[in-house]
Amino acid sequence: MDTTAHPGAAAFVDEAIYGRRADEPWPDPDLSLIAAEPIPPPPVPANVLPPRWAAWTMDAAEGAGAPHAFTVCATLSATGALIGNSRWASPWDPWREPPAINVALVGRPSSGKSPAQDQVVALLTRIEAALNTDIEDRRREAKRLETETKERIKLWESEVRDAAKLGNPAPALPAGLRNPAPVERRRVYSTEPTVEKAGRLSASNPRGLLLQRDELAGWLASMDRYAATAGGDRPFWLQAYGGRAWTPDRVREPLKKSFTMRFRYDSLALTERIALDAAQFRRV
């Protein structure tokens, strides 16, 4: 429409599109849109934690400059992972659930999410260190068993050769004659495992693990990283949350060797952060 020849039409178009006439002054901007404070979370209910836990989470929150609720939620998720498969809840038979508590710390940037989570991760790191004080002893024992197994196999092979020379049946392989499993560090949490690595970590740490992520968006994006289809890792993480069995059958390139991994109680808890910023809303 040519509005130059029809001033009234131009005013009508401006008002229809912009909600104001062109000759009207701009209104003052609504600063509450950028200055609005989020609704504060309700306080953590009194007596919901044991006294020592309540004191530790309060001290951790104060030291991190973070809300108490952040350290409480991260601690609950970590505790569920530490309990892991040693205790499952069962409201009635046969319904059973692992103590996996998924937690997301939601807040604006610089609201204390990372510092609160770091307090709990530091505690888990100390627990891991305490669990591995004997790792050198375990490695030496594994080496001894490996050497013993090799020598026993040599003796058995010699007996087989002697029996074959005499035309006698070969002796059976002694029961339990196999190399010990590789010695792994005992773990209680991981930050960015692939599905295969998470499965192996669960196999060597049957009690359970905590998946600790600094950003939820990064974890969701990683589900497509090594998968042929979008969200290819999602079924594994759903099964891990419920502590269900995971038995993948894969073929590896280039040798085309197939392999199967079986993990009965693959229980993982999750704790991560969600930042309420413009970029996060755009991703949503």
Backbone as CSV, one residue per row, in Angstrom:
resi,resn,N_x,N_y,N_z,CA_x,CA_y,CA_z,C_x,C_y,C_z
1,MET,0.842,-1.185,0.000,0.000,0.000,0.000,0.889,1.251,0.000
2,ASP,0.560,2.191,-0.883,1.282,3.458,-0.919,0.631,4.397,0.087
3,THR,1.304,4.570,1.263,0.725,5.401,2.311,1.167,6.847,2.224
4,THR,2.109,7.167,1.278,2.596,8.546,1.192,1.499,9.486,0.754
5,ALA,0.612,8.977,-0.075,-0.472,9.835,-0.581,-1.658,9.856,0.363
6,HIS,-1.617,9.017,1.380,-2.745,8.931,2.319,-2.200,8.973,3.736
7,PRO,-1.946,10.179,4.313,-1.392,10.291,5.670,-2.228,9.559,6.701
8,GLY,-3.526,9.569,6.541,-4.374,8.870,7.492,-4.141,7.377,7.460
9,ALA,-3.878,6.850,6.252,-3.611,5.422,6.132,-2.296,5.071,6.799
10,ALA,-1.275,5.972,6.678,0.025,5.727,7.310,-0.126,5.644,8.825
11,ALA,-0.905,6.559,9.408,-1.129,6.525,10.848,-1.840,5.244,11.258
12,PHE,-2.791,4.817,10.409,-3.520,3.588,10.707,-2.573,2.380,10.697
13,VAL,-1.664,2.329,9.701,-0.721,1.216,9.593,0.221,1.202,10.799
14,ASP,0.752,2.391,11.198,1.655,2.462,12.346,0.967,1.961,13.613
15,GLU,-0.259,2.386,13.799,-0.964,1.995,15.016,-1.288,0.511,15.011
16,ALA,-1.598,-0.027,13.812,-1.931,-1.452,13.731,-0.707,-2.332,13.982
17,ILE,0.458,-1.891,13.469,1.662,-2.720,13.578,2.383,-2.491,14.896
18,TYR,2.600,-1.229,15.260,3.427,-0.904,16.413,2.636,-0.556,17.674
19,GLY,1.333,-0.447,17.575,0.523,-0.114,18.729,0.592,1.354,19.110
20,ARG,1.158,2.197,18.241,1.257,3.638,18.525,1.344,4.371,17.192
21,ARG,0.986,5.641,17.243,1.103,6.472,16.060,2.545,6.948,15.924
22,ALA,2.933,7.226,14.696,4.312,7.617,14.429,4.680,8.922,15.123
23,ASP,3.693,9.828,15.329,4.003,11.110,15.945,3.910,11.072,17.466
24,GLU,3.633,9.897,18.045,3.567,9.789,19.491,4.957,9.462,20.047
25,PRO,5.298,10.002,21.217,6.618,9.687,21.808,6.666,8.242,22.303
26,TRP,7.905,7.691,22.310,8.085,6.327,22.814,7.838,6.300,24.312
27,PRO,7.163,5.251,24.794,6.961,5.146,26.252,8.261,4.718,26.940
28,ASP,8.321,4.965,28.232,9.476,4.506,28.992,9.548,2.980,28.966
29,PRO,10.757,2.416,28.817,10.884,0.945,28.788,10.539,0.328,30.138
30,ASP,10.036,-0.885,30.093,9.686,-1.620,31.304,10.947,-2.312,31.817
31,LEU,11.661,-1.667,32.747,12.920,-2.204,33.253,12.729,-3.441,34.120
32,SER,11.504,-3.718,34.510,11.295,-4.905,35.345,11.610,-6.189,34.583
33,LEU,11.593,-6.130,33.234,11.878,-7.314,32.437,13.325,-7.761,32.584
34,ILE,14.240,-6.820,32.848,15.649,-7.183,32.987,16.116,-7.114,34.430
35,ALA,15.333,-6.528,35.286,15.745,-6.383,36.684,14.971,-7.290,37.619
36,ALA,14.043,-8.075,37.073,13.217,-8.909,37.940,14.060,-9.983,38.612
37,GLU,13.857,-10.172,39.897,14.557,-11.200,40.652,13.730,-12.488,40.620
38,PRO,14.395,-13.634,40.501,13.631,-14.885,40.539,12.996,-15.100,41.892
39,ILE,11.934,-15.866,41.906,11.267,-16.184,43.159,12.210,-17.032,44.002
40,PRO,12.516,-16.630,45.229,13.451,-17.418,46.038,12.869,-18.789,46.367
41,PRO,13.716,-19.821,46.393,13.205,-21.154,46.724,12.791,-21.216,48.177
42,PRO,11.865,-22.077,48.501,11.476,-22.223,49.909,12.645,-22.787,50.704
43,PRO,12.735,-22.459,51.970,13.841,-22.984,52.782,13.749,-24.492,52.930
44,VAL,14.890,-25.111,53.142,14.918,-26.555,53.375,14.187,-26.842,54.683
45,PRO,13.225,-27.750,54.677,12.467,-28.024,55.910,13.388,-28.444,57.048
46,ALA,13.077,-27.965,58.225,13.856,-28.323,59.414,13.727,-29.819,59.686
47,ASN,14.803,-30.402,60.194,14.844,-31.806,60.587,14.674,-32.781,59.430
48,VAL,14.805,-32.299,58.193,14.710,-33.215,57.065,16.003,-34.009,56.899
49,LEU,17.107,-33.481,57.438,18.393,-34.160,57.389,18.861,-34.499,58.794
50,PRO,19.675,-35.533,58.938,20.296,-35.789,60.246,21.138,-34.588,60.663
51,PRO,21.345,-34.403,61.961,22.048,-33.196,62.440,23.401,-32.970,61.786
52,ARG,24.223,-34.011,61.647,25.543,-33.822,61.057,25.442,-33.444,59.590
53,TRP,24.500,-34.056,58.881,24.306,-33.708,57.472,23.835,-32.268,57.352
54,ALA,22.896,-31.890,58.198,22.385,-30.518,58.139,23.503,-29.520,58.404
55,ALA,24.359,-29.818,59.388,25.455,-28.911,59.696,26.453,-28.839,58.540
56,TRP,26.766,-30.009,57.940,27.736,-30.008,56.838,27.202,-29.253,55.623
57,THR,25.956,-29.491,55.260,25.399,-28.814,54.085,25.290,-27.313,54.318
58,MET,24.981,-26.904,55.546,24.935,-25.477,55.858,26.321,-24.849,55.749
59,ASP,27.338,-25.515,56.310,28.699,-24.995,56.233,29.186,-24.963,54.789
60,ALA,28.861,-26.015,54.023,29.284,-26.061,52.621,28.627,-24.951,51.814
61,ALA,27.339,-24.705,52.067,26.643,-23.649,51.344,27.213,-22.282,51.696
62,GLU,27.510,-22.069,52.987,28.080,-20.786,53.400,29.463,-20.585,52.797
63,GLY,30.287,-21.643,52.778,31.616,-21.530,52.198,31.587,-21.303,50.702
64,ALA,30.568,-21.839,50.027,30.454,-21.677,48.582,29.704,-20.421,48.185
65,GLY,29.100,-19.739,49.162,28.272,-18.589,48.825,27.064,-18.978,47.996
66,ALA,26.467,-20.127,48.334,25.371,-20.683,47.550,24.168,-20.929,48.444
67,PRO,22.969,-21.019,47.867,21.791,-21.363,48.668,21.942,-22.736,49.310
68,HIS,21.393,-22.879,50.489,21.468,-24.142,51.201,20.822,-25.260,50.402
69,ALA,19.749,-24.947,49.675,19.046,-25.976,48.907,19.954,-26.619,47.865
70,PHE,20.905,-25.859,47.305,21.794,-26.419,46.284,22.682,-27.505,46.879
71,THR,23.280,-27.251,48.036,24.149,-28.265,48.623,23.336,-29.459,49.132
72,VAL,22.123,-29.209,49.616,21.281,-30.308,50.083,20.915,-31.230,48.923
73,CYS,20.475,-30.664,47.807,20.064,-31.488,46.663,21.239,-32.269,46.092
74,ALA,22.393,-31.618,45.940,23.560,-32.322,45.419,23.999,-33.432,46.362
75,THR,23.890,-33.194,47.673,24.264,-34.213,48.655,23.324,-35.403,48.602
76,LEU,22.033,-35.162,48.435,21.071,-36.264,48.343,21.347,-37.140,47.131
77,SER,21.651,-36.527,45.992,21.948,-37.307,44.795,23.214,-38.136,44.982
78,ALA,24.260,-37.514,45.555,25.502,-38.243,45.793,25.293,-39.384,46.786
79,THR,24.481,-39.149,47.807,24.221,-40.194,48.800,23.499,-41.375,48.180
80,GLY,22.527,-41.089,47.308,21.841,-42.176,46.621,22.797,-43.026,45.803
81,ALA,23.782,-42.370,45.142,24.761,-43.118,44.358,25.675,-43.941,45.253
82,LEU,26.053,-43.404,46.419,26.931,-44.139,47.328,26.219,-45.347,47.931
83,ILE,24.922,-45.207,48.222,24.149,-46.368,48.683,24.037,-47.383,47.562
84,GLY,23.656,-46.895,46.376,23.650,-47.718,45.170,22.886,-49.018,45.311
85,ASN,23.512,-50.084,44.796,22.843,-51.377,44.751,22.909,-52.142,46.058
86,SER,23.492,-51.543,47.097,23.498,-52.226,48.387,22.119,-52.209,49.042
87,ARG,21.284,-51.260,48.664,19.932,-51.172,49.208,18.979,-50.713,48.109
88,TRP,17.913,-51.482,47.901,16.847,-51.083,46.989,15.542,-50.977,47.783
89,ALA,14.699,-50.046,47.387,13.396,-49.900,48.037,12.376,-50.795,47.340
90,SER,11.479,-51.346,48.124,10.445,-52.228,47.573,9.138,-51.991,48.314
91,PRO,8.252,-51.146,47.752,6.958,-50.920,48.413,6.113,-52.183,48.467
92,TRP,6.226,-53.018,47.451,5.586,-54.335,47.464,6.266,-55.205,46.408
93,ASP,6.214,-56.478,46.597,6.833,-57.432,45.684,6.003,-57.546,44.404
94,PRO,6.632,-57.513,43.216,8.060,-57.522,42.932,8.625,-56.137,42.575
95,TRP,7.924,-55.078,42.909,8.378,-53.729,42.552,9.593,-53.366,43.401
96,ARG,10.697,-53.043,42.727,11.928,-52.640,43.395,12.537,-51.462,42.641
97,GLU,13.073,-50.520,43.366,13.687,-49.349,42.761,15.023,-49.040,43.433
98,PRO,16.055,-48.667,42.641,17.338,-48.283,43.248,17.259,-46.872,43.812
99,PRO,18.159,-46.510,44.709,18.126,-45.169,45.308,18.802,-44.123,44.429
100,ALA,18.518,-44.153,43.132,19.099,-43.174,42.204,18.240,-41.915,42.213
101,ILE,18.824,-40.805,42.626,18.098,-39.539,42.726,18.690,-38.568,41.710
102,ASN,17.937,-38.268,40.674,18.391,-37.302,39.675,18.098,-35.889,40.164
103,VAL,19.096,-35.026,40.114,18.976,-33.672,40.648,19.475,-32.679,39.619
104,ALA,18.766,-31.574,39.456,19.213,-30.455,38.627,19.181,-29.192,39.475
105,LEU,20.314,-28.503,39.529,20.384,-27.230,40.246,20.038,-26.122,39.258
106,VAL,18.880,-25.511,39.440,18.361,-24.520,38.497,18.530,-23.126,39.088
107,GLY,19.138,-22.241,38.339,19.319,-20.879,38.826,19.966,-20.004,37.787
108,ARG,19.960,-18.710,38.060,20.587,-17.759,37.154,22.112,-17.893,37.214
109,PRO,22.809,-17.354,36.200,24.271,-17.364,36.271,24.760,-16.698,37.555
110,SER,25.821,-17.252,38.105,26.453,-16.735,39.332,25.546,-16.842,40.552
111,SER,24.589,-17.768,40.513,23.726,-17.958,41.678,24.273,-19.005,42.637
112,GLY,25.452,-19.567,42.337,26.087,-20.493,43.260,25.907,-21.954,42.919
113,LYS,25.464,-22.261,41.698,25.235,-23.665,41.335,26.540,-24.456,41.317
114,SER,27.515,-23.963,40.558,28.790,-24.689,40.453,29.517,-24.769,41.787
115,PRO,29.647,-23.659,42.555,30.323,-23.780,43.851,29.653,-24.773,44.789
116,ALA,28.326,-24.824,44.777,27.629,-25.781,45.646,27.918,-27.206,45.205
117,GLN,27.870,-27.433,43.907,28.155,-28.772,43.393,29.609,-29.155,43.643
118,ASP,30.510,-28.189,43.539,31.931,-28.469,43.759,32.188,-28.959,45.182
119,GLN,31.424,-28.453,46.155,31.607,-28.893,47.537,31.344,-30.393,47.665
120,VAL,30.304,-30.863,47.017,29.959,-32.287,47.092,30.953,-33.114,46.287
121,VAL,31.359,-32.628,45.118,32.330,-33.368,44.304,33.662,-33.498,45.037
122,ALA,34.078,-32.449,45.741,35.318,-32.526,46.520,35.220,-33.617,47.580
123,LEU,34.055,-33.746,48.198,33.866,-34.798,49.197,33.940,-36.172,48.538
124,LEU,33.322,-36.320,47.367,33.370,-37.602,46.658,34.803,-37.946,46.246
125,THR,35.578,-36.936,45.860,36.975,-37.172,45.491,37.763,-37.720,46.671
126,ARG,37.504,-37.185,47.864,38.186,-37.699,49.048,37.751,-39.131,49.349
127,ILE,36.482,-39.429,49.135,36.000,-40.796,49.359,36.670,-41.755,48.379
128,GLU,36.785,-41.346,47.108,37.470,-42.187,46.118,38.913,-42.443,46.526
129,ALA,39.599,-41.412,46.987,40.994,-41.583,47.405,41.096,-42.587,48.548
130,ALA,40.166,-42.514,49.501,40.194,-43.449,50.630,39.915,-44.878,50.175
131,LEU,39.097,-45.041,49.146,38.772,-46.376,48.647,39.922,-47.015,47.876
132,ASN,40.924,-46.217,47.493,42.002,-46.736,46.640,43.362,-46.705,47.319
133,THR,43.391,-46.636,48.635,44.686,-46.661,49.333,45.401,-47.996,49.150
134,ASP,44.650,-49.054,48.808,45.253,-50.377,48.637,45.489,-50.746,47.184
135,ILE,45.430,-49.781,46.270,45.489,-50.133,44.857,46.826,-50.769,44.472
136,GLU,47.934,-50.326,45.062,49.229,-50.931,44.751,49.279,-52.371,45.242
137,ASP,48.715,-52.649,46.418,48.659,-54.026,46.909,47.814,-54.882,45.976
138,ARG,46.700,-54.344,45.518,45.850,-55.115,44.600,46.554,-55.370,43.279
139,ARG,47.335,-54.423,42.788,48.071,-54.627,41.542,49.149,-55.691,41.695
140,ARG,49.848,-55.678,42.825,50.864,-56.700,43.054,50.235,-58.086,43.159
141,GLU,49.097,-58.169,43.842,48.412,-59.453,43.952,47.928,-59.931,42.592
142,ALA,47.423,-59.017,41.764,46.980,-59.394,40.422,48.154,-59.891,39.577
143,LYS,49.312,-59.250,39.722,50.495,-59.696,38.990,50.927,-61.079,39.439
144,ARG,50.866,-61.333,40.750,51.222,-62.659,41.266,50.296,-63.727,40.706
145,LEU,48.986,-63.451,40.721,48.020,-64.412,40.201,48.201,-64.627,38.704
146,GLU,48.506,-63.562,37.971,48.731,-63.694,36.533,49.934,-64.581,36.241
147,THR,51.028,-64.372,36.967,52.228,-65.185,36.773,51.968,-66.637,37.155
148,GLU,51.263,-66.831,38.284,50.926,-68.197,38.705,50.071,-68.894,37.663
149,THR,49.096,-68.182,37.098,48.228,-68.770,36.086,49.014,-69.170,34.846
150,LYS,49.928,-68.333,34.412,50.743,-68.665,33.239,51.558,-69.935,33.479
151,GLU,52.161,-70.054,34.664,52.972,-71.236,34.959,52.111,-72.489,35.052
152,ARG,50.927,-72.376,35.634,50.036,-73.533,35.732,49.544,-73.963,34.357
153,ILE,49.337,-73.002,33.467,48.941,-73.343,32.092,50.083,-74.076,31.388
154,LYS,51.309,-73.604,31.630,52.456,-74.290,31.024,52.543,-75.741,31.505
155,LEU,52.325,-75.977,32.816,52.345,-77.331,33.338,51.243,-78.178,32.715
156,TRP,50.057,-77.586,32.596,48.943,-78.332,32.000,49.240,-78.660,30.544
157,GLU,49.787,-77.718,29.788,50.138,-77.987,28.392,51.185,-79.094,28.285
158,SER,52.134,-79.105,29.231,53.130,-80.179,29.233,52.471,-81.529,29.480
159,GLU,51.500,-81.586,30.396,50.780,-82.824,30.665,49.981,-83.270,29.448
160,VAL,49.410,-82.294,28.719,48.668,-82.635,27.508,49.596,-83.235,26.467
161,ARG,50.793,-82.666,26.296,51.737,-83.196,25.317,52.187,-84.613,25.693
162,ASP,52.466,-84.815,27.006,52.887,-86.149,27.432,51.782,-87.168,27.198
163,ALA,50.529,-86.774,27.488,49.413,-87.699,27.273,49.244,-88.016,25.793
164,ALA,49.413,-87.017,24.932,49.270,-87.239,23.492,50.346,-88.188,22.983
165,LYS,51.568,-88.053,23.487,52.654,-88.939,23.060,52.372,-90.383,23.433
166,LEU,51.751,-90.594,24.592,51.451,-91.933,25.055,50.113,-92.448,24.537
167,GLY,49.371,-91.600,23.825,48.058,-91.997,23.311,46.985,-92.010,24.357
168,ASN,47.200,-91.317,25.444,46.223,-91.255,26.525,45.341,-90.009,26.368
169,PRO,44.138,-90.019,26.959,43.295,-88.811,26.909,43.996,-87.644,27.604
170,ALA,43.824,-86.482,27.040,44.445,-85.284,27.627,43.727,-84.905,28.905
171,PRO,44.454,-84.465,29.922,43.799,-84.027,31.157,42.989,-82.760,30.922
172,ALA,41.937,-82.617,31.702,41.087,-81.428,31.582,41.815,-80.200,32.116
173,LEU,41.456,-79.080,31.569,42.007,-77.826,32.062,41.544,-77.618,33.497
174,PRO,42.451,-77.336,34.431,42.040,-77.138,35.826,40.981,-76.047,35.957
175,ALA,40.031,-76.289,36.823,38.957,-75.319,37.022,39.500,-74.017,37.589
176,GLY,38.901,-72.911,37.149,39.280,-71.601,37.673,40.607,-71.091,37.171
177,LEU,41.149,-71.720,36.130,42.456,-71.313,35.611,42.262,-70.210,34.566
178,ARG,42.270,-69.002,35.015,42.145,-67.871,34.099,42.837,-66.658,34.711
179,ASN,43.242,-65.750,33.839,43.946,-64.559,34.303,43.018,-63.680,35.133
180,PRO,43.539,-63.037,36.156,42.692,-62.137,36.958,42.256,-60.931,36.147
181,ALA,41.139,-60.368,36.543,40.650,-59.164,35.870,41.599,-58.004,36.114
182,PRO,41.702,-57.081,35.149,42.586,-55.921,35.364,42.180,-55.145,36.616
183,VAL,43.172,-54.664,37.306,42.906,-53.898,38.527,42.468,-52.489,38.137
184,GLU,41.304,-52.083,38.592,40.762,-50.769,38.296,40.657,-49.957,39.582
185,ARG,40.763,-48.657,39.444,40.498,-47.794,40.595,39.024,-47.878,40.960
186,ARG,38.746,-47.944,42.227,37.355,-47.908,42.662,36.828,-46.493,42.461
187,ARG,35.654,-46.401,41.872,35.086,-45.092,41.513,33.724,-44.913,42.157
188,VAL,33.391,-43.652,42.411,32.046,-43.341,42.912,31.347,-42.327,42.008
189,TYR,32.084,-41.679,41.093,31.430,-40.739,40.181,32.244,-40.617,38.901
190,SER,31.587,-40.125,37.866,32.225,-39.848,36.584,31.580,-38.592,36.016
191,THR,32.311,-37.885,35.151,31.783,-36.625,34.625,31.343,-36.699,33.174
192,GLU,32.020,-37.479,32.342,31.645,-37.509,30.927,32.017,-38.849,30.291
193,PRO,31.412,-39.941,30.732,31.748,-41.241,30.146,30.936,-41.504,28.878
194,THR,31.535,-42.251,27.940,30.744,-42.786,26.845,29.874,-43.908,27.402
195,VAL,28.921,-44.369,26.593,28.057,-45.442,27.051,28.876,-46.688,27.375
196,GLU,29.815,-47.048,26.482,30.616,-48.245,26.720,31.462,-48.100,27.986
197,LYS,32.075,-46.923,28.167,32.896,-46.717,29.361,32.037,-46.711,30.613
198,ALA,30.848,-46.113,30.544,29.956,-46.124,31.704,29.582,-47.548,32.074
199,GLY,29.370,-48.395,31.060,29.062,-49.790,31.338,30.207,-50.506,32.012
200,ARG,31.422,-50.258,31.531,32.591,-50.897,32.139,32.828,-50.381,33.559
201,LEU,32.601,-49.088,33.771,32.730,-48.555,35.126,31.718,-49.208,36.054
202,SER,30.513,-49.436,35.564,29.492,-50.073,36.391,29.863,-51.522,36.686
203,ALA,30.491,-52.188,35.709,30.881,-53.579,35.924,31.943,-53.688,37.011
204,SER,32.870,-52.737,37.042,33.935,-52.783,38.038,33.557,-52.066,39.331
205,ASN,32.419,-51.395,39.324,31.914,-50.729,40.534,30.436,-51.083,40.695
206,PRO,30.147,-52.333,41.026,28.754,-52.797,41.016,27.845,-52.106,42.016
207,ARG,28.413,-51.390,42.970,27.563,-50.703,43.954,26.792,-49.563,43.306
208,GLY,27.382,-48.900,42.297,26.703,-47.805,41.615,27.630,-46.625,41.429
209,LEU,27.199,-45.653,40.638,27.998,-44.482,40.307,27.119,-43.244,40.257
210,LEU,27.783,-42.093,40.393,27.114,-40.808,40.196,27.623,-40.200,38.905
211,LEU,26.727,-39.793,38.025,27.097,-39.038,36.836,26.982,-37.554,37.182
212,GLN,28.103,-36.875,37.260,28.130,-35.459,37.639,28.444,-34.622,36.408
213,ARG,27.504,-33.788,36.013,27.673,-32.924,34.855,27.551,-31.464,35.280
214,ASP,28.393,-30.619,34.680,28.336,-29.200,35.016,27.229,-28.493,34.249
215,GLU,26.852,-29.020,33.085,25.786,-28.415,32.298,24.900,-29.513,31.725
216,LEU,23.603,-29.401,31.951,22.667,-30.384,31.420,22.684,-30.397,29.901
217,ALA,22.789,-29.226,29.269,22.765,-29.149,27.808,23.919,-29.943,27.205
218,GLY,25.109,-29.882,27.840,26.241,-30.630,27.317,26.021,-32.126,27.382
219,TRP,25.367,-32.593,28.451,25.095,-34.029,28.567,24.101,-34.483,27.494
220,LEU,23.052,-33.712,27.285,22.068,-34.076,26.273,22.691,-34.076,24.878
221,ALA,23.543,-33.077,24.598,24.191,-33.024,23.285,25.123,-34.206,23.081
222,SER,25.751,-34.702,24.147,26.698,-35.813,24.003,26.008,-37.120,23.644
223,MET,24.687,-37.202,23.802,23.994,-38.436,23.466,24.041,-38.732,21.979
224,ASP,24.327,-37.723,21.150,24.410,-37.927,19.703,25.848,-38.063,19.225
225,ARG,26.830,-37.906,20.124,28.218,-37.778,19.690,28.726,-39.044,19.029
226,TYR,28.451,-40.205,19.633,28.989,-41.460,19.117,27.889,-42.381,18.598
227,ALA,26.700,-41.852,18.430,25.577,-42.668,17.993,25.222,-42.361,16.550
228,ALA,24.718,-43.385,15.859,24.353,-43.202,14.459,23.043,-42.445,14.308
229,THR,22.201,-42.479,15.336,20.920,-41.794,15.285,20.848,-40.780,16.417
230,ALA,19.993,-39.776,16.245,19.845,-38.734,17.257,19.333,-39.344,18.558
231,GLY,19.958,-38.926,19.656,19.554,-39.447,20.955,19.845,-40.911,21.135
232,GLY,20.883,-41.429,20.430,21.154,-42.859,20.447,21.540,-43.405,21.806
233,ASP,22.065,-42.548,22.695,22.468,-43.015,24.018,21.329,-42.960,25.040
234,ARG,20.206,-42.395,24.657,19.123,-42.192,25.612,18.606,-43.493,26.229
235,PRO,18.424,-44.580,25.446,17.925,-45.811,26.079,18.836,-46.325,27.187
236,PHE,20.156,-46.201,26.997,21.071,-46.674,28.035,20.860,-45.913,29.331
237,TRP,20.754,-44.577,29.239,20.638,-43.784,30.456,19.296,-44.016,31.143
238,LEU,18.251,-44.311,30.367,16.974,-44.651,30.981,17.087,-45.962,31.757
239,GLN,17.763,-46.960,31.165,17.948,-48.219,31.860,18.843,-48.050,33.081
240,ALA,19.856,-47.193,32.968,20.750,-46.973,34.096,20.006,-46.350,35.264
241,TYR,19.089,-45.423,34.967,18.335,-44.780,36.045,17.518,-45.801,36.814
242,GLY,16.949,-46.780,36.112,16.134,-47.791,36.773,16.922,-48.976,37.265
243,GLY,18.275,-48.965,37.082,19.082,-50.089,37.538,18.828,-51.360,36.754
244,ARG,18.413,-51.234,35.497,18.057,-52.410,34.708,19.276,-52.974,33.985
245,ALA,19.151,-54.219,33.565,20.251,-54.885,32.875,20.517,-54.227,31.531
246,TRP,21.765,-54.231,31.132,22.171,-53.661,29.841,23.088,-54.663,29.166
247,THR,22.655,-55.191,28.002,23.411,-56.224,27.298,23.551,-55.835,25.837
248,PRO,24.516,-55.001,25.490,24.700,-54.623,24.087,25.498,-55.682,23.330
249,ASP,25.120,-55.922,22.094,25.874,-56.782,21.192,26.355,-55.911,20.047
250,ARG,27.652,-55.741,19.928,28.228,-54.819,18.956,29.224,-55.530,18.054
251,VAL,29.460,-54.937,16.899,30.504,-55.387,15.980,31.465,-54.240,15.788
252,ARG,32.743,-54.487,16.047,33.740,-53.437,15.966,34.470,-53.491,14.633
253,GLU,34.714,-52.331,14.087,35.534,-52.200,12.891,36.991,-52.077,13.318
254,PRO,37.996,-52.436,12.429,37.795,-53.001,11.100,37.791,-54.512,11.095
255,LEU,37.995,-55.167,12.248,38.147,-56.615,12.280,36.811,-57.347,12.311
256,LYS,35.729,-56.579,12.428,34.391,-57.168,12.453,34.235,-58.168,13.604
257,LYS,34.861,-57.862,14.721,34.729,-58.724,15.883,33.524,-58.304,16.702
258,SER,32.672,-59.241,17.014,31.506,-58.931,17.833,31.866,-59.115,19.303
259,PHE,31.198,-58.359,20.150,31.420,-58.504,21.578,30.130,-58.206,22.309
260,THR,29.991,-58.820,23.451,28.799,-58.660,24.275,29.220,-58.256,25.675
261,MET,28.525,-57.267,26.244,28.765,-56.864,27.620,27.460,-56.998,28.388
262,ARG,27.525,-57.569,29.570,26.322,-57.747,30.381,26.553,-57.120,31.753
263,PHE,25.662,-56.223,32.125,25.753,-55.583,33.429,24.374,-55.659,34.063
264,ARG,24.303,-56.356,35.191,22.996,-56.643,35.772,22.360,-55.411,36.406
265,TYR,23.041,-54.806,37.360,22.449,-53.677,38.071,23.270,-52.439,37.773
266,ASP,22.958,-51.817,36.656,23.723,-50.660,36.194,23.051,-49.397,36.717
267,SER,23.237,-49.138,37.999,22.520,-48.050,38.665,23.380,-46.794,38.712
268,LEU,22.871,-45.707,38.135,23.572,-44.435,38.168,22.608,-43.337,38.591
269,ALA,23.098,-42.438,39.421,22.352,-41.230,39.770,22.949,-40.071,38.983
270,LEU,22.212,-38.989,38.861,22.631,-37.855,38.038,22.477,-36.559,38.815
271,THR,23.485,-35.712,38.734,23.360,-34.352,39.240,23.984,-33.414,38.226
272,GLU,23.281,-32.332,37.898,23.794,-31.392,36.909,23.240,-30.009,37.213
273,ARG,23.703,-29.029,36.411,23.264,-27.645,36.596,22.468,-27.202,35.370
274,ILE,21.515,-26.320,35.604,20.775,-25.669,34.522,20.831,-24.171,34.779
275,ALA,21.469,-23.436,33.868,21.579,-21.981,34.011,20.417,-21.308,33.308
276,LEU,19.733,-20.451,34.013,18.609,-19.723,33.432,19.136,-18.453,32.775
277,ASP,19.579,-18.588,31.530,20.032,-17.425,30.785,19.407,-17.458,29.401
278,ALA,19.654,-16.398,28.632,19.023,-16.286,27.314,19.442,-17.422,26.402
279,ALA,20.708,-17.801,26.456,21.188,-18.883,25.583,20.476,-20.198,25.896
280,GLN,20.251,-20.453,27.184,19.579,-21.692,27.563,18.156,-21.705,27.029
281,PHE,17.454,-20.568,27.131,16.088,-20.532,26.623,16.068,-20.689,25.116
282,ARG,17.073,-20.161,24.418,17.103,-20.333,22.966,17.268,-21.790,22.602
283,ARG,18.082,-22.523,23.388,18.258,-23.949,23.092,16.960,-24.685,23.319
284,VAL,16.214,-24.310,24.332,14.947,-24.964,24.560,13.981,-24.654,23.421
